[in-house]
PDB file of C-alpha atoms and ligand atoms in Angstrom:
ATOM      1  CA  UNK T   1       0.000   0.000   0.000  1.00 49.00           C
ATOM      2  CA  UNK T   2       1.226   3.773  -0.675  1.00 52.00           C
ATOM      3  CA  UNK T   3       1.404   5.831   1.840  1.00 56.00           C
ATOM      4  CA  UNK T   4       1.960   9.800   2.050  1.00 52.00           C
ATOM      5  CA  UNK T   5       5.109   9.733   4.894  1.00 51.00           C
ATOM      6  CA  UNK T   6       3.621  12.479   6.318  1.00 53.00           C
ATOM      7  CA  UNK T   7       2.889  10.891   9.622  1.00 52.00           C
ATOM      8  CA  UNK T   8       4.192  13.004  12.001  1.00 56.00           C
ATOM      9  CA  UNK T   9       4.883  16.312  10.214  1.00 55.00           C
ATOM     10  CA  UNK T  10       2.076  17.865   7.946  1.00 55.00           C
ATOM     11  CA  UNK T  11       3.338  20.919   6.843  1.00 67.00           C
ATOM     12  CA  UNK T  12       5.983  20.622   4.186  1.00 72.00           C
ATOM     13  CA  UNK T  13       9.439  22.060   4.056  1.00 89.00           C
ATOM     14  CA  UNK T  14       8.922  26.245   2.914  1.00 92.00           C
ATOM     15  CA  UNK T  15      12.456  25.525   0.953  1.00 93.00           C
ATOM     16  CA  UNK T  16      10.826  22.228  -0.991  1.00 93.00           C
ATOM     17  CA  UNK T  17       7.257  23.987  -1.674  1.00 94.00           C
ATOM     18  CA  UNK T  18       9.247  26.844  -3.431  1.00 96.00           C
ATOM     19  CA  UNK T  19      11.122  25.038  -5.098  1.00 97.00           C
ATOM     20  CA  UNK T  20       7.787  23.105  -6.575  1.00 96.00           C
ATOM     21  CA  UNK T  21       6.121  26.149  -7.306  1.00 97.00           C
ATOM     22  CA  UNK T  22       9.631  27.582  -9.156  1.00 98.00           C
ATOM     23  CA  UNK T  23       9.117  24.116 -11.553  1.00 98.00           C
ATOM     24  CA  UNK T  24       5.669  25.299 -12.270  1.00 98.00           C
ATOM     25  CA  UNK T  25       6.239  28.924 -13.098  1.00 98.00           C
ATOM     26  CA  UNK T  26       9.209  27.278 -15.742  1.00 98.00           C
ATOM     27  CA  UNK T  27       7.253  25.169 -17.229  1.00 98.00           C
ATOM     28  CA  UNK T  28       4.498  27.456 -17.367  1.00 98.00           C
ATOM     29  CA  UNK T  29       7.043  29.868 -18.996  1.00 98.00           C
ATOM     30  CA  UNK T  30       8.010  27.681 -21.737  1.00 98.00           C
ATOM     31  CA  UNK T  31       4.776  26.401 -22.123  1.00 98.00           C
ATOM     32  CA  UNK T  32       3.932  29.947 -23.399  1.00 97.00           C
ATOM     33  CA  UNK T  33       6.819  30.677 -25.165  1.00 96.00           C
ATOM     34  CA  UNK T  34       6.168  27.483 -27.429  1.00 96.00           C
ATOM     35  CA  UNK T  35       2.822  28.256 -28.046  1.00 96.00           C
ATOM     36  CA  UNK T  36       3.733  32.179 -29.295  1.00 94.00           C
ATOM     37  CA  UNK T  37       5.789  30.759 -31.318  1.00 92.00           C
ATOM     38  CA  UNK T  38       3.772  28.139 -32.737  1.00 93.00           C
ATOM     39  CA  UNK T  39       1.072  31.033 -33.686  1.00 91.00           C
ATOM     40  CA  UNK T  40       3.895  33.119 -34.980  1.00 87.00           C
ATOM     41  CA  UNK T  41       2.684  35.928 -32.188  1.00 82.00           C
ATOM     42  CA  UNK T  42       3.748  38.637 -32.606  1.00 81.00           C
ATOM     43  CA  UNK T  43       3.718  39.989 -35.897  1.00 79.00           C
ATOM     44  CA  UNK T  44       6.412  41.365 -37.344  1.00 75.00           C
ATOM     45  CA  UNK T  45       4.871  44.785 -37.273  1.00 79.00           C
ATOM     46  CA  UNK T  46       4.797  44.796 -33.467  1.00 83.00           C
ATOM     47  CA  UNK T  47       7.741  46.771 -31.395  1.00 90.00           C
ATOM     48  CA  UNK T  48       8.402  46.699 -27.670  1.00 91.00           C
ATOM     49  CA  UNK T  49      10.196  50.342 -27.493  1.00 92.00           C
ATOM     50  CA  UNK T  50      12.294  49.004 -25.419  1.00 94.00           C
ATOM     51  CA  UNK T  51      15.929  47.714 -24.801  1.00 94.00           C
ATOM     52  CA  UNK T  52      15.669  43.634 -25.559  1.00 92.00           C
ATOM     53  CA  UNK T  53      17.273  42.907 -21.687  1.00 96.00           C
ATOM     54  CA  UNK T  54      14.531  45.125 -20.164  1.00 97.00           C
ATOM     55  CA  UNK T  55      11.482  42.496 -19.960  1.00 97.00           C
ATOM     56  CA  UNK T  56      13.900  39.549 -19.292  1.00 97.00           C
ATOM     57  CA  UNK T  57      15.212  42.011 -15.828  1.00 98.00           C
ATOM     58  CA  UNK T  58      11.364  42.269 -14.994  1.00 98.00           C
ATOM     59  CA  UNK T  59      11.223  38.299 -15.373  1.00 98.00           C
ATOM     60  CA  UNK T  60      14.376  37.499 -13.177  1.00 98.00           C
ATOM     61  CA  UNK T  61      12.791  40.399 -10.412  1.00 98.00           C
ATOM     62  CA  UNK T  62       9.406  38.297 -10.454  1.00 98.00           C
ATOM     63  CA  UNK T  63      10.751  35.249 -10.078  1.00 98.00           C
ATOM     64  CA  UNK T  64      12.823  36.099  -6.931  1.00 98.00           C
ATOM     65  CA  UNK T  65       9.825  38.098  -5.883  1.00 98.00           C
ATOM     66  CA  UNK T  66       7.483  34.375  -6.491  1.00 98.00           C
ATOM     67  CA  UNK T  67       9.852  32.707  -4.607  1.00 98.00           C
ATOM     68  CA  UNK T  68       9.944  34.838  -1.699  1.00 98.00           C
ATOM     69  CA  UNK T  69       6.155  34.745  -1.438  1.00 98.00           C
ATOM     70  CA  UNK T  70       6.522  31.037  -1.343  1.00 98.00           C
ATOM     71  CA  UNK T  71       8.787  30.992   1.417  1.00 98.00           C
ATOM     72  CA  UNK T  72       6.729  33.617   3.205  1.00 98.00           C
ATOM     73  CA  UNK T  73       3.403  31.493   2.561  1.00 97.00           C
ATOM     74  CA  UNK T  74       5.219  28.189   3.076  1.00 96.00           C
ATOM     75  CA  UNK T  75       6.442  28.721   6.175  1.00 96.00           C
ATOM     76  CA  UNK T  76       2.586  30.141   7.662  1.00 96.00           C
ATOM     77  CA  UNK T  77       4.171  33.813   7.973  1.00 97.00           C
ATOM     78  CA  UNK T  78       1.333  35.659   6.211  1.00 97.00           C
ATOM     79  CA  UNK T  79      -0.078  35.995   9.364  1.00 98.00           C
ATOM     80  CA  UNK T  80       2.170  37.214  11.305  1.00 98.00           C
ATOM     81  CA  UNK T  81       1.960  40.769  10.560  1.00 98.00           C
ATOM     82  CA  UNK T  82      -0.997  42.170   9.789  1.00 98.00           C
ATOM     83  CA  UNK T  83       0.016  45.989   9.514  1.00 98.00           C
ATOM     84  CA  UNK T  84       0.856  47.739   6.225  1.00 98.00           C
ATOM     85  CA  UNK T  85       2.727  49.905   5.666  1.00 98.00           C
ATOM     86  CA  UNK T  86       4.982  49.160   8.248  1.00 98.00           C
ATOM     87  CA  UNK T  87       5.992  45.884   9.803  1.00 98.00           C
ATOM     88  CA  UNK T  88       4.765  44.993  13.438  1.00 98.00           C
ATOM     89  CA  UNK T  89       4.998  48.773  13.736  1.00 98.00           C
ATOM     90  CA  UNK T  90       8.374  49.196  11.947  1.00 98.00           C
ATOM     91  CA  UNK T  91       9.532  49.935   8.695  1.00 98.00           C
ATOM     92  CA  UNK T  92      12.301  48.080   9.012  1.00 98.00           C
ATOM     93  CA  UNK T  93      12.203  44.660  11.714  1.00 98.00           C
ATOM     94  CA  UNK T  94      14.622  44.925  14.164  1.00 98.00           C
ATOM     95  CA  UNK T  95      14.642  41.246  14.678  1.00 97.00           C
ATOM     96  CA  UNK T  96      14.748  40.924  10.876  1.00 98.00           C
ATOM     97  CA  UNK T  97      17.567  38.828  10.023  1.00 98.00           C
ATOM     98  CA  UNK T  98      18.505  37.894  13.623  1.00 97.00           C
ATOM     99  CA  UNK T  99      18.863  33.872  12.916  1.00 97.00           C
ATOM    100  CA  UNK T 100      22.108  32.036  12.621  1.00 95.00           C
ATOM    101  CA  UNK T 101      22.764  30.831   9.965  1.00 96.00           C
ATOM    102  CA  UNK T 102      21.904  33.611   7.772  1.00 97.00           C
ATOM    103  CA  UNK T 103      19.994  31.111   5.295  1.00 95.00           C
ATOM    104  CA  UNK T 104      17.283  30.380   8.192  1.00 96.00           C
ATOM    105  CA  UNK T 105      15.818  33.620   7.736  1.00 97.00           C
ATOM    106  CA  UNK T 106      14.503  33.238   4.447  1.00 97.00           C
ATOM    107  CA  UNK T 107      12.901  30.292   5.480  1.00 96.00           C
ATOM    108  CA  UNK T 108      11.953  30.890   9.250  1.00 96.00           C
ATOM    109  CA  UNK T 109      12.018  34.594  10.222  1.00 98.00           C
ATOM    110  CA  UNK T 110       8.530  35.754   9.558  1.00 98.00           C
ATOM    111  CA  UNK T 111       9.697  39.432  10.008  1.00 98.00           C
ATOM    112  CA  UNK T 112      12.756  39.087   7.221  1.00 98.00           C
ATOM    113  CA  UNK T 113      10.263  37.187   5.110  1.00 98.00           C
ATOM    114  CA  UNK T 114       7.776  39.990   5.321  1.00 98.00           C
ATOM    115  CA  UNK T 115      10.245  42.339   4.755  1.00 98.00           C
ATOM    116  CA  UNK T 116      12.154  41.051   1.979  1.00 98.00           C
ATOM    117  CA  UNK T 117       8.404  40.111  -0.133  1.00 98.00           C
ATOM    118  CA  UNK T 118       7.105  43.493   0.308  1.00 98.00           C
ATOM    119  CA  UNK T 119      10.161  45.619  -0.899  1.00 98.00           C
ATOM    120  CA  UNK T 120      10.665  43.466  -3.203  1.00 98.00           C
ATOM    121  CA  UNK T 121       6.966  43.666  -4.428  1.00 98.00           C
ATOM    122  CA  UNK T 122       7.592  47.632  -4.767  1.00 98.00           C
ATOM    123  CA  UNK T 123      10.185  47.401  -6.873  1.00 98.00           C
ATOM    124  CA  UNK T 124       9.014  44.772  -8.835  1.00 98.00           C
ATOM    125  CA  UNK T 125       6.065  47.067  -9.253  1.00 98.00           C
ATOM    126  CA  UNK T 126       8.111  50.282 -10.286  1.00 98.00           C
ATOM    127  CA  UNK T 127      10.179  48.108 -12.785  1.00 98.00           C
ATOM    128  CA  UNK T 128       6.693  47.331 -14.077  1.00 98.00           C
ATOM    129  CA  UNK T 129       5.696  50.533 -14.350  1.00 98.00           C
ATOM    130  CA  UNK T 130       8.509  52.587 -16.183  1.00 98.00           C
ATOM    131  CA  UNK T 131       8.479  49.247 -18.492  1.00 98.00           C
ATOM    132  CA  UNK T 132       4.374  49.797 -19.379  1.00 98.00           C
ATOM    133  CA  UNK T 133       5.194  53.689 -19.834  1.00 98.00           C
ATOM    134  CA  UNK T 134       7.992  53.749 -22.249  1.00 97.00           C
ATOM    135  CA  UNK T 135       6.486  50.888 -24.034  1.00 97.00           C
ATOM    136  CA  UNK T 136       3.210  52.829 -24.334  1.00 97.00           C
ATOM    137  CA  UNK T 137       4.948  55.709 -25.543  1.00 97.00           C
ATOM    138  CA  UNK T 138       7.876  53.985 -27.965  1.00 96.00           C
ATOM    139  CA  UNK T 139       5.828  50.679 -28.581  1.00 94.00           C
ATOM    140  CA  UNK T 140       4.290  49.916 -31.320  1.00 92.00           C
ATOM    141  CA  UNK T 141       0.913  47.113 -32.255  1.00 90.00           C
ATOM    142  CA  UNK T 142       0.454  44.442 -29.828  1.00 86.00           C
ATOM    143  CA  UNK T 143       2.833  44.785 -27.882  1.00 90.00           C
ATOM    144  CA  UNK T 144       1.615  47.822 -26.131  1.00 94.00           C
ATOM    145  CA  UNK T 145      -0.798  46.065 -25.050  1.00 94.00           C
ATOM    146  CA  UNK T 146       1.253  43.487 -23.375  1.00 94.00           C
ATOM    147  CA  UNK T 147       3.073  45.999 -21.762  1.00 97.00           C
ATOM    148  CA  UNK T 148      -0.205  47.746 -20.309  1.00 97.00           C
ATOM    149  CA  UNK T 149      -0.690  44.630 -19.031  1.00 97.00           C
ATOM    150  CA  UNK T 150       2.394  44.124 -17.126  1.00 98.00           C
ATOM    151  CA  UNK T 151       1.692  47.731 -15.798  1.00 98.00           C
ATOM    152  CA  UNK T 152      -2.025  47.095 -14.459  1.00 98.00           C
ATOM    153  CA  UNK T 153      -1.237  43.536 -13.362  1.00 98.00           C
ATOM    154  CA  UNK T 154       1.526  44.989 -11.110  1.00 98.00           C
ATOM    155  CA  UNK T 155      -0.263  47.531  -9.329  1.00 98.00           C
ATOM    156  CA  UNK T 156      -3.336  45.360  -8.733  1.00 98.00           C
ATOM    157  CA  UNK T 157      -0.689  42.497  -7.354  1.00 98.00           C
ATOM    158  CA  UNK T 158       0.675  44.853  -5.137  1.00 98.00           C
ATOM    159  CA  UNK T 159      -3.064  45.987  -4.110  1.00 98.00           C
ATOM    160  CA  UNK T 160      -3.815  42.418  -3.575  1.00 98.00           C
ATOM    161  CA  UNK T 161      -0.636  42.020  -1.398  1.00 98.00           C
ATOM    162  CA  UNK T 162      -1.768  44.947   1.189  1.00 98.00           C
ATOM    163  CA  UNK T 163      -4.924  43.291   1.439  1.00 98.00           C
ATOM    164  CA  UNK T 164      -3.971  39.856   1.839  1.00 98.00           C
ATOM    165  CA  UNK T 165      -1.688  41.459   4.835  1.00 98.00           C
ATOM    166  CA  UNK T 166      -4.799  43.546   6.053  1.00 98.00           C
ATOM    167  CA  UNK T 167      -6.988  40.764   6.107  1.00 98.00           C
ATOM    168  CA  UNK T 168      -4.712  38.405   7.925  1.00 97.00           C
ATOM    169  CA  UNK T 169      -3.560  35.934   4.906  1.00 95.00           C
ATOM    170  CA  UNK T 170      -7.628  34.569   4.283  1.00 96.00           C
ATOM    171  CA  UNK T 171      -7.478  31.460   1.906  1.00 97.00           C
ATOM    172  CA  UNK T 172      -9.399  33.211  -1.316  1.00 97.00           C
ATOM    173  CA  UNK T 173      -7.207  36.763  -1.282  1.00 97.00           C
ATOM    174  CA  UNK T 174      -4.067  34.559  -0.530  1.00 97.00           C
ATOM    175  CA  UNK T 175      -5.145  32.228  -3.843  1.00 97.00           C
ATOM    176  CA  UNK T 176      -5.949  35.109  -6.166  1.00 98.00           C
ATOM    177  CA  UNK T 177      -2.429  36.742  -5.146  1.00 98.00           C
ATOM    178  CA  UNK T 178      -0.690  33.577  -6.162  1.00 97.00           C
ATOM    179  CA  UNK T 179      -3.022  33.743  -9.362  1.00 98.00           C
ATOM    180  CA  UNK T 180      -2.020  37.200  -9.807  1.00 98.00           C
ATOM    181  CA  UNK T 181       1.648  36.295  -9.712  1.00 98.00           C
ATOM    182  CA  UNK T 182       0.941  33.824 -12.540  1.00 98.00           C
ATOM    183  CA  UNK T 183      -0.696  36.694 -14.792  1.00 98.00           C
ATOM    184  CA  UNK T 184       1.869  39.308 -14.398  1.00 98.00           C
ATOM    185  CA  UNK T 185       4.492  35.642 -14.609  1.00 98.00           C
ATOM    186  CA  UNK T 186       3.047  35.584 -18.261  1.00 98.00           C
ATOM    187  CA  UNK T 187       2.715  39.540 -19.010  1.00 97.00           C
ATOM    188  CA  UNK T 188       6.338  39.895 -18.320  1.00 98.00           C
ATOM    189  CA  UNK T 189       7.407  36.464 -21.024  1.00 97.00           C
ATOM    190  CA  UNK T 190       5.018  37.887 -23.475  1.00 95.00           C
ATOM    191  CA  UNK T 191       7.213  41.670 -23.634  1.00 96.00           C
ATOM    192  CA  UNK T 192      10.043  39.244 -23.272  1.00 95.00           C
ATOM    193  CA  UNK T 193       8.746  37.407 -26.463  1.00 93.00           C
ATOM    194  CA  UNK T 194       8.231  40.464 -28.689  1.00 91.00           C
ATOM    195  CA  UNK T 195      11.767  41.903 -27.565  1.00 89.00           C
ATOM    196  CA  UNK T 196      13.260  38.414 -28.610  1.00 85.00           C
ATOM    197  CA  UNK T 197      12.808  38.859 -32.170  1.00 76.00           C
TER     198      UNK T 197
HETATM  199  C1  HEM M   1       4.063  42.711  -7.063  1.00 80.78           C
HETATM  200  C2  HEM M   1       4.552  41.578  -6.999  1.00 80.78           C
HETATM  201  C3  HEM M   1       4.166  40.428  -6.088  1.00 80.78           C
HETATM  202  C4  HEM M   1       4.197  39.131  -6.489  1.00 80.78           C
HETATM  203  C5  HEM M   1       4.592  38.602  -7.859  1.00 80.78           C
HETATM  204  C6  HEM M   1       3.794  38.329  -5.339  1.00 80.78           C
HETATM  205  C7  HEM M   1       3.720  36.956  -5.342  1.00 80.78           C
HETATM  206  C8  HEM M   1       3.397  36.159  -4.251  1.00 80.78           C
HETATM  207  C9  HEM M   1       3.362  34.723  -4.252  1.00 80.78           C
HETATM  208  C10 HEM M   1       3.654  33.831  -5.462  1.00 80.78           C
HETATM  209  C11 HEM M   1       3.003  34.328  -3.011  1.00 80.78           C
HETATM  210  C12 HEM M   1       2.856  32.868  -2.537  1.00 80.78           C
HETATM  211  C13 HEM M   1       1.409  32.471  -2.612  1.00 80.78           C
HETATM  212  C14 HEM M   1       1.209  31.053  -2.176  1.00 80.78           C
HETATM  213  O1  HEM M   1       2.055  30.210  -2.459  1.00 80.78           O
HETATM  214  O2  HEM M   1       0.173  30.796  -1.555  1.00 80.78           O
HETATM  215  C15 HEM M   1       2.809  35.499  -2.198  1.00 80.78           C
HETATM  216  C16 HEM M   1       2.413  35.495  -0.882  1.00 80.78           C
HETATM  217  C17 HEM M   1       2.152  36.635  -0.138  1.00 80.78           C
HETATM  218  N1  HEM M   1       2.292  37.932  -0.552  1.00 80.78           N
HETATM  219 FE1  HEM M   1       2.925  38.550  -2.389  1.00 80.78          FE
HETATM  220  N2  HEM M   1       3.524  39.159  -4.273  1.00 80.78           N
HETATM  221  C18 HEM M   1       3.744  40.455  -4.677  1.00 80.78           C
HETATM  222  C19 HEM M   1       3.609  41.591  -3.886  1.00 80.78           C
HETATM  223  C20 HEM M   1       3.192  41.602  -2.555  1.00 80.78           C
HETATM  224  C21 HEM M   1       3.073  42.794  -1.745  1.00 80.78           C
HETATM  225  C22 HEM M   1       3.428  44.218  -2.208  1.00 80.78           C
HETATM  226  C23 HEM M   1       2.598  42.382  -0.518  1.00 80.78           C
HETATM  227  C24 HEM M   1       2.268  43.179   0.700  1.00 80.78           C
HETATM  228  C25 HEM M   1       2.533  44.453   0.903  1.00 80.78           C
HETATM  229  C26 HEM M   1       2.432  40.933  -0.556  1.00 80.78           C
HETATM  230  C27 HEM M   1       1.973  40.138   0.478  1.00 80.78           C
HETATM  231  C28 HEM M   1       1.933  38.761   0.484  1.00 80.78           C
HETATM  232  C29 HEM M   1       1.534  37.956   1.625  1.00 80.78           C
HETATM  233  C30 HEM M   1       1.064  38.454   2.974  1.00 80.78           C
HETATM  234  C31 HEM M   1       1.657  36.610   1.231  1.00 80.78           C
HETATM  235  C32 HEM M   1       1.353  35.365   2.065  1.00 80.78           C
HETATM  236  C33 HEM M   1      -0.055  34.902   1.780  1.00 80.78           C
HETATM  237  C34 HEM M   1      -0.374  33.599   2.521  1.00 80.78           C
HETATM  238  O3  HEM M   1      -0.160  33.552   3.728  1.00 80.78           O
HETATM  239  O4  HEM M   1      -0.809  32.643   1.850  1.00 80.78           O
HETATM  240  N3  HEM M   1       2.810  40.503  -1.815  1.00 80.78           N
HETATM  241  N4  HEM M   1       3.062  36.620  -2.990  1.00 80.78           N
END
């Protein structure tokens, strides 16, 4: 008979569940790459405005930014601050970064978790932005649309992030974050696409 292992110890490893989630945002990444491609998207006519690095930058901030988020979820640390903008009252933890090894913060200190998602999430956000702008404004056909999507998707992650803290991590505002993370995921491949050409 098959059985689960998980006799003793129900909640998995934060380290293991991001790395699980980091498979899935890969595949799902060349998943959509392939199919562009196999529809010939975009058309030749299309122009991101923007230097070809640019969107792959955004890519490589929201995948450290996903994996943060699953250490911070992983680990049950959603929770543990409910205040925005600061942190438990701070703006920066003092106890933040306090465990030896260093490493054991990322996946056990709830305050450098916290701290290191939501700046992270800002930036991410801002990189967003000033990428949707000067596409809008250099870009040409579809892709100006993919880049207004990067730039909305951002800001209403980051919206859904200070209410997911303000609400104290509830399942369905925790699930459409992580959903949101896979639609601005795809936004960001899809500038990355057009730039590739
Ligand atoms: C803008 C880029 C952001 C991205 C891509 C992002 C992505 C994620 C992801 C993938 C998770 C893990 C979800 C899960 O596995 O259940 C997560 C969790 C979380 N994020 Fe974000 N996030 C962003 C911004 C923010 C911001 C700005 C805040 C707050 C100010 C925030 C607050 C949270 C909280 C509290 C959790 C834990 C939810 C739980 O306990 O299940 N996020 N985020």
């Amino acid at each position: 008979m098959v059985t689960s292992g998980l006799f003793d110890r129900l909640d998995v490893s934060p380290f293991r569940l991001a790395i699980h989630l980091a498979m899935a945002f890969v595949i799902l990444a060349l998943s959509l790459w392939v199919a562009l491609g196999a529809f010939a998207w975009p058309k030749q006519s299309s122009k991101l405005g923007l230097p070809r690095w640019a969107p792959f930058v955004l890519m490589a901030l929201v995948f450290v930014q996903i994996m943060f988020g699953a250490l911070l979820a992983g680990s049950d640390g959603g929770p543990a601050y409910a205040d925005w903008p600061k942190i438990g009252g701070e703006w920066i933890p003092s106890t933040a970064f306090g465990l030896e090894p260093l490493w054991h913060n990322f996946t056990e200190d709830h305050a450098t978790q916290h701290l290191l998602h939501r700046s992270m999430g800002y930036l991410v956000a801002m990189v967003a932005l000033l990428i949707a702008l000067v596409g809008l404004i250099r870009g040409q056909g579809a892709a100006r649309w993919a880049v207004l999507a990067v730039g909305v998707v951002a800001m209403g992650q980051v919206a859904l992030g200070i209410h997911t803290v303000l609400l104290v991590s509830p399942f369905w505002p925790s699930l459409l974050h992580q959903l949101g993370a896979a639609i601005l995921w795809m936004a960001a491949l899809v500038c990355a696409r057009v730039a590739w050409r």
